[in-house]
Each structure stands twice: as C-alpha cells, then as structure tokens.
C-alpha cells in the first residue's frame, strides 16, 4: 500500500528506540556481564534476519496471492513509497522474535536476537530504498546491491530475492545477473 513519508520512514525512528530499550532491559536484568550474551544473540538475530528476508520475499511476496497483490504494486511502481506501515512491521518483528524468546530464554538473549533482526530489517529498508531512489556511485556496495535488485525487477528469470545479501540466493540457486540469464550459466 502507498504510505505517507511518516509511515514509510517511521521505522528508522522506532527501531533505534526499540533497540535501546531492549539493551537497557538486558542490562537491568543481567548487568554488564550479560553484554556478551546480548551481543552474541544480536549477531545470530542479524544472520537469521537475512534468511527471513529471503523467505518472505520469495515464498510470501511472490507466492501467496494476498501478499503478491501488494508486492506487485511495488513492481509496477518501484519508486512509490509502498510497503508495510512502519510500527506495524517493527511491532511484528518484536512479536515474532522477541516475545517467544523472552518466555523461553529470558530478556538478554531475546533482546539481543530481536535487536539483530531489527537492525537487519532496517538494513533491508535502507538498501531497498537506496536501490530505487538514490544516485549511487558505481562500484560501491549499494550500487552492487542495486544492480542485483534491478535484476530481480527486470529479469525474465525470477530470482535475487535477497536485497541486502545474495548469500541465500546462492544457497537456493536463485541468483540471476543483470544480463537476463542465470548466474553461473
């Protein structure tokens, strides 16, 4: 759905606040000795987010008709401010990643994991927005991400579902290049 600028960019305000609150809760619970656990859990959450990003993009946005309809609107108008309203997306990430883990393993590990997932989501939003809206310097990391994402939009072969990283596209053999052929062929 088309969003106002406030709803489109709101997660860039909400996510840092959520991470500070999750880190503060972890410090309150375990003191600074829990920082290593929190940080380790953060890295795991960030890595898991990359898989979630790939899975949602490939098997939800491009396979489930309800979501596919909304994602097709982005493909039809890639520069429009289209997406899930902020705060709903961050709230969903917290509900899925933080709450179950909080009850299972406590606030330190749950907070670190959810914070990593939130940073991953913010990275996804930033790279995706930059791919469609910014003038990028050829050879830069963002430019390379844009080239891969544009191949996703304009390639006859479906692929390049990862926006921030192509790691999972390599794992699942869904990487395509900008010359409209499968990568490696």
mmCIF file of C-alpha atoms in Angstrom:
data_model
loop_
_atom_site.group_PDB
_atom_site.id
_atom_site.type_symbol
_atom_site.label_atom_id
_atom_site.label_comp_id
_atom_site.label_asym_id
_atom_site.label_seq_id
_atom_site.Cartn_x
_atom_site.Cartn_y
_atom_site.Cartn_z
ATOM 1 C CA UNK A 1 0.000 0.000 0.000
ATOM 2 C CA UNK A 2 1.133 3.541 -0.665
ATOM 3 C CA UNK A 3 2.308 5.226 2.511
ATOM 4 C CA UNK A 4 2.889 8.717 3.802
ATOM 5 C CA UNK A 5 6.518 9.665 4.401
ATOM 6 C CA UNK A 6 5.944 9.362 8.145
ATOM 7 C CA UNK A 7 4.704 5.780 7.857
ATOM 8 C CA UNK A 8 7.312 4.861 5.230
ATOM 9 C CA UNK A 9 10.307 6.167 7.218
ATOM 10 C CA UNK A 10 8.924 5.752 10.756
ATOM 11 C CA UNK A 11 10.789 2.527 11.453
ATOM 12 C CA UNK A 12 14.074 4.445 11.235
ATOM 13 C CA UNK A 13 12.934 6.218 14.414
ATOM 14 C CA UNK A 14 11.154 3.300 16.084
ATOM 15 C CA UNK A 15 13.912 0.706 15.585
ATOM 16 C CA UNK A 16 16.726 2.585 17.376
ATOM 17 C CA UNK A 17 14.352 3.329 20.263
ATOM 18 C CA UNK A 18 13.347 -0.340 20.481
ATOM 19 C CA UNK A 19 16.988 -1.468 20.442
ATOM 20 C CA UNK A 20 17.953 0.966 23.207
ATOM 21 C CA UNK A 21 15.009 -0.256 25.300
ATOM 22 C CA UNK A 22 15.880 -3.922 24.678
ATOM 23 C CA UNK A 23 19.532 -3.308 25.572
ATOM 24 C CA UNK A 24 18.514 -1.400 28.702
ATOM 25 C CA UNK A 25 16.213 -4.263 29.748
ATOM 26 C CA UNK A 26 19.079 -6.716 29.287
ATOM 27 C CA UNK A 27 21.470 -4.569 31.343
ATOM 28 C CA UNK A 28 18.824 -4.150 34.037
ATOM 29 C CA UNK A 29 18.318 -7.924 34.116
ATOM 30 C CA UNK A 30 21.954 -9.127 33.975
ATOM 31 C CA UNK A 31 24.176 -6.069 34.305
ATOM 32 C CA UNK A 32 27.136 -5.574 32.020
ATOM 33 C CA UNK A 33 28.160 -9.234 32.341
ATOM 34 C CA UNK A 34 25.169 -10.051 30.108
ATOM 35 C CA UNK A 35 26.522 -7.812 27.331
ATOM 36 C CA UNK A 36 28.484 -10.637 25.690
ATOM 37 C CA UNK A 37 25.405 -12.855 25.596
ATOM 38 C CA UNK A 38 23.319 -9.981 24.244
ATOM 39 C CA UNK A 39 25.888 -9.235 21.535
ATOM 40 C CA UNK A 40 26.207 -12.888 20.513
ATOM 41 C CA UNK A 41 22.438 -13.160 20.310
ATOM 42 C CA UNK A 42 22.369 -9.908 18.309
ATOM 43 C CA UNK A 43 24.731 -11.382 15.676
ATOM 44 C CA UNK A 44 22.635 -14.550 15.459
ATOM 45 C CA UNK A 45 19.450 -12.475 15.081
ATOM 46 C CA UNK A 46 21.043 -10.408 12.322
ATOM 47 C CA UNK A 47 22.081 -13.562 10.446
ATOM 48 C CA UNK A 48 18.672 -15.197 10.895
ATOM 49 C CA UNK A 49 17.065 -11.978 9.590
ATOM 50 C CA UNK A 50 18.850 -12.423 6.246
ATOM 51 C CA UNK A 51 17.120 -15.793 5.840
ATOM 52 C CA UNK A 52 13.770 -14.339 6.921
ATOM 53 C CA UNK A 53 14.184 -11.531 4.362
ATOM 54 C CA UNK A 54 14.839 -14.085 1.610
ATOM 55 C CA UNK A 55 11.991 -16.425 2.660
ATOM 56 C CA UNK A 56 9.416 -13.635 2.952
ATOM 57 C CA UNK A 57 10.423 -12.082 -0.367
ATOM 58 C CA UNK A 58 10.472 -15.370 -2.260
ATOM 59 C CA UNK A 59 7.729 -17.501 -0.690
ATOM 60 C CA UNK A 60 5.371 -14.851 0.683
ATOM 61 C CA UNK A 61 5.605 -11.763 -1.573
ATOM 62 C CA UNK A 62 5.992 -13.815 -4.764
ATOM 63 C CA UNK A 63 3.801 -16.819 -3.946
ATOM 64 C CA UNK A 64 0.861 -16.017 -1.647
ATOM 65 C CA UNK A 65 -1.830 -14.172 -3.641
ATOM 66 C CA UNK A 66 -2.853 -11.770 -0.848
ATOM 67 C CA UNK A 67 0.721 -10.523 -0.358
ATOM 68 C CA UNK A 68 1.644 -10.902 -4.016
ATOM 69 C CA UNK A 69 -1.008 -8.324 -4.936
ATOM 70 C CA UNK A 70 0.609 -5.718 -2.688
ATOM 71 C CA UNK A 71 4.146 -6.618 -3.756
ATOM 72 C CA UNK A 72 3.139 -6.407 -7.427
ATOM 73 C CA UNK A 73 2.147 -2.785 -6.759
ATOM 74 C CA UNK A 74 5.801 -2.169 -5.843
ATOM 75 C CA UNK A 75 6.988 -3.907 -9.006
ATOM 76 C CA UNK A 76 4.540 -1.813 -11.051
ATOM 77 C CA UNK A 77 5.678 1.473 -9.444
ATOM 78 C CA UNK A 78 9.115 0.869 -7.859
ATOM 79 C CA UNK A 79 9.701 4.490 -6.832
ATOM 80 C CA UNK A 80 6.416 4.888 -4.950
ATOM 81 C CA UNK A 81 6.512 4.769 -1.161
ATOM 82 C CA UNK A 82 4.883 1.338 -0.950
ATOM 83 C CA UNK A 83 5.265 -1.067 1.930
ATOM 84 C CA UNK A 84 4.026 -2.214 5.299
ATOM 85 C CA UNK A 85 3.249 0.735 7.575
ATOM 86 C CA UNK A 86 6.095 1.366 9.984
ATOM 87 C CA UNK A 87 5.487 0.419 13.575
ATOM 88 C CA UNK A 88 3.341 -2.454 12.274
ATOM 89 C CA UNK A 89 6.433 -4.044 10.707
ATOM 90 C CA UNK A 90 8.667 -3.335 13.720
ATOM 91 C CA UNK A 91 5.896 -4.492 16.032
ATOM 92 C CA UNK A 92 5.527 -7.712 14.066
ATOM 93 C CA UNK A 93 9.275 -8.364 14.271
ATOM 94 C CA UNK A 94 9.165 -7.844 18.044
ATOM 95 C CA UNK A 95 6.102 -10.086 18.368
ATOM 96 C CA UNK A 96 7.683 -12.880 16.327
ATOM 97 C CA UNK A 97 11.302 -12.658 17.510
ATOM 98 C CA UNK A 98 11.255 -11.127 20.987
ATOM 99 C CA UNK A 99 8.143 -12.336 22.810
ATOM 100 C CA UNK A 100 8.513 -16.118 22.308
ATOM 101 C CA UNK A 101 12.231 -15.986 23.101
ATOM 102 C CA UNK A 102 11.647 -13.819 26.166
ATOM 103 C CA UNK A 103 9.459 -16.523 27.663
ATOM 104 C CA UNK A 104 11.829 -19.305 26.549
ATOM 105 C CA UNK A 105 15.314 -17.928 27.258
ATOM 106 C CA UNK A 106 14.933 -14.575 29.007
ATOM 107 C CA UNK A 107 15.252 -10.912 28.184
ATOM 108 C CA UNK A 108 19.008 -10.854 27.465
ATOM 109 C CA UNK A 109 19.057 -13.412 24.648
ATOM 110 C CA UNK A 110 15.610 -12.417 23.365
ATOM 111 C CA UNK A 111 16.519 -8.726 23.357
ATOM 112 C CA UNK A 112 19.797 -9.301 21.545
ATOM 113 C CA UNK A 113 18.214 -11.583 18.950
ATOM 114 C CA UNK A 114 15.292 -9.224 18.302
ATOM 115 C CA UNK A 115 17.677 -6.247 18.102
ATOM 116 C CA UNK A 116 19.739 -8.065 15.478
ATOM 117 C CA UNK A 117 16.595 -8.808 13.497
ATOM 118 C CA UNK A 118 15.521 -5.167 13.767
ATOM 119 C CA UNK A 119 18.908 -3.939 12.529
ATOM 120 C CA UNK A 120 18.657 -6.435 9.667
ATOM 121 C CA UNK A 121 15.216 -5.119 8.796
ATOM 122 C CA UNK A 122 16.454 -1.512 8.932
ATOM 123 C CA UNK A 123 19.335 -2.504 6.652
ATOM 124 C CA UNK A 124 16.883 -4.116 4.258
ATOM 125 C CA UNK A 125 14.735 -0.976 4.200
ATOM 126 C CA UNK A 126 17.771 1.254 3.661
ATOM 127 C CA UNK A 127 19.283 -0.837 0.845
ATOM 128 C CA UNK A 128 15.916 -1.311 -0.835
ATOM 129 C CA UNK A 129 15.081 2.389 -0.673
ATOM 130 C CA UNK A 130 18.554 3.370 -1.911
ATOM 131 C CA UNK A 131 18.227 0.912 -4.805
ATOM 132 C CA UNK A 132 15.150 2.722 -6.064
ATOM 133 C CA UNK A 133 15.677 6.339 -5.008
ATOM 134 C CA UNK A 134 19.336 7.302 -4.614
ATOM 135 C CA UNK A 135 22.031 8.127 -7.146
ATOM 136 C CA UNK A 136 24.717 5.591 -6.299
ATOM 137 C CA UNK A 137 28.403 5.583 -7.147
ATOM 138 C CA UNK A 138 29.327 2.693 -9.487
ATOM 139 C CA UNK A 139 31.455 0.137 -7.696
ATOM 140 C CA UNK A 140 30.058 0.929 -4.239
ATOM 141 C CA UNK A 141 28.351 -1.736 -2.139
ATOM 142 C CA UNK A 142 24.989 -0.011 -2.508
ATOM 143 C CA UNK A 143 25.450 0.228 -6.270
ATOM 144 C CA UNK A 144 26.151 -3.515 -6.470
ATOM 145 C CA UNK A 145 23.076 -4.183 -4.332
ATOM 146 C CA UNK A 146 21.056 -2.000 -6.709
ATOM 147 C CA UNK A 147 22.307 -3.911 -9.774
ATOM 148 C CA UNK A 148 21.285 -7.208 -8.198
ATOM 149 C CA UNK A 149 17.915 -5.829 -7.097
ATOM 150 C CA UNK A 150 17.198 -4.339 -10.511
ATOM 151 C CA UNK A 151 17.884 -7.779 -11.995
ATOM 152 C CA UNK A 152 15.159 -9.025 -9.633
ATOM 153 C CA UNK A 153 12.745 -6.424 -11.001
ATOM 154 C CA UNK A 154 13.587 -6.603 -14.701
ATOM 155 C CA UNK A 155 14.939 -10.103 -15.357
ATOM 156 C CA UNK A 156 12.857 -12.662 -17.241
ATOM 157 C CA UNK A 157 14.136 -15.309 -14.804
ATOM 158 C CA UNK A 158 12.779 -14.989 -11.235
ATOM 159 C CA UNK A 159 15.488 -14.574 -8.616
ATOM 160 C CA UNK A 160 17.617 -12.276 -6.466
ATOM 161 C CA UNK A 161 15.199 -12.372 -3.555
ATOM 162 C CA UNK A 162 17.851 -11.223 -1.111
ATOM 163 C CA UNK A 163 18.110 -7.435 -1.054
ATOM 164 C CA UNK A 164 20.912 -6.882 1.463
ATOM 165 C CA UNK A 165 22.857 -10.041 0.705
ATOM 166 C CA UNK A 166 22.873 -12.558 -2.121
ATOM 167 C CA UNK A 167 24.009 -15.329 0.256
ATOM 168 C CA UNK A 168 20.662 -17.141 0.305
ATOM 169 C CA UNK A 169 20.229 -16.717 -3.457
ATOM 170 C CA UNK A 170 23.462 -18.679 -3.799
ATOM 171 C CA UNK A 171 22.334 -21.299 -1.263
ATOM 172 C CA UNK A 172 18.980 -21.809 -3.042
ATOM 173 C CA UNK A 173 20.352 -21.259 -6.579
ATOM 174 C CA UNK A 174 18.061 -18.294 -7.292
ATOM 175 C CA UNK A 175 20.716 -15.738 -8.166
ATOM 176 C CA UNK A 176 20.367 -14.025 -11.560
ATOM 177 C CA UNK A 177 22.522 -11.329 -13.106
ATOM 178 C CA UNK A 178 21.593 -8.180 -14.974
ATOM 179 C CA UNK A 179 22.184 -9.782 -18.382
ATOM 180 C CA UNK A 180 18.946 -11.790 -18.071
ATOM 181 C CA UNK A 181 20.481 -15.189 -17.569
ATOM 182 C CA UNK A 182 21.006 -17.388 -14.548
ATOM 183 C CA UNK A 183 24.174 -16.683 -12.587
ATOM 184 C CA UNK A 184 26.838 -19.271 -13.332
ATOM 185 C CA UNK A 185 25.476 -20.276 -16.723
#
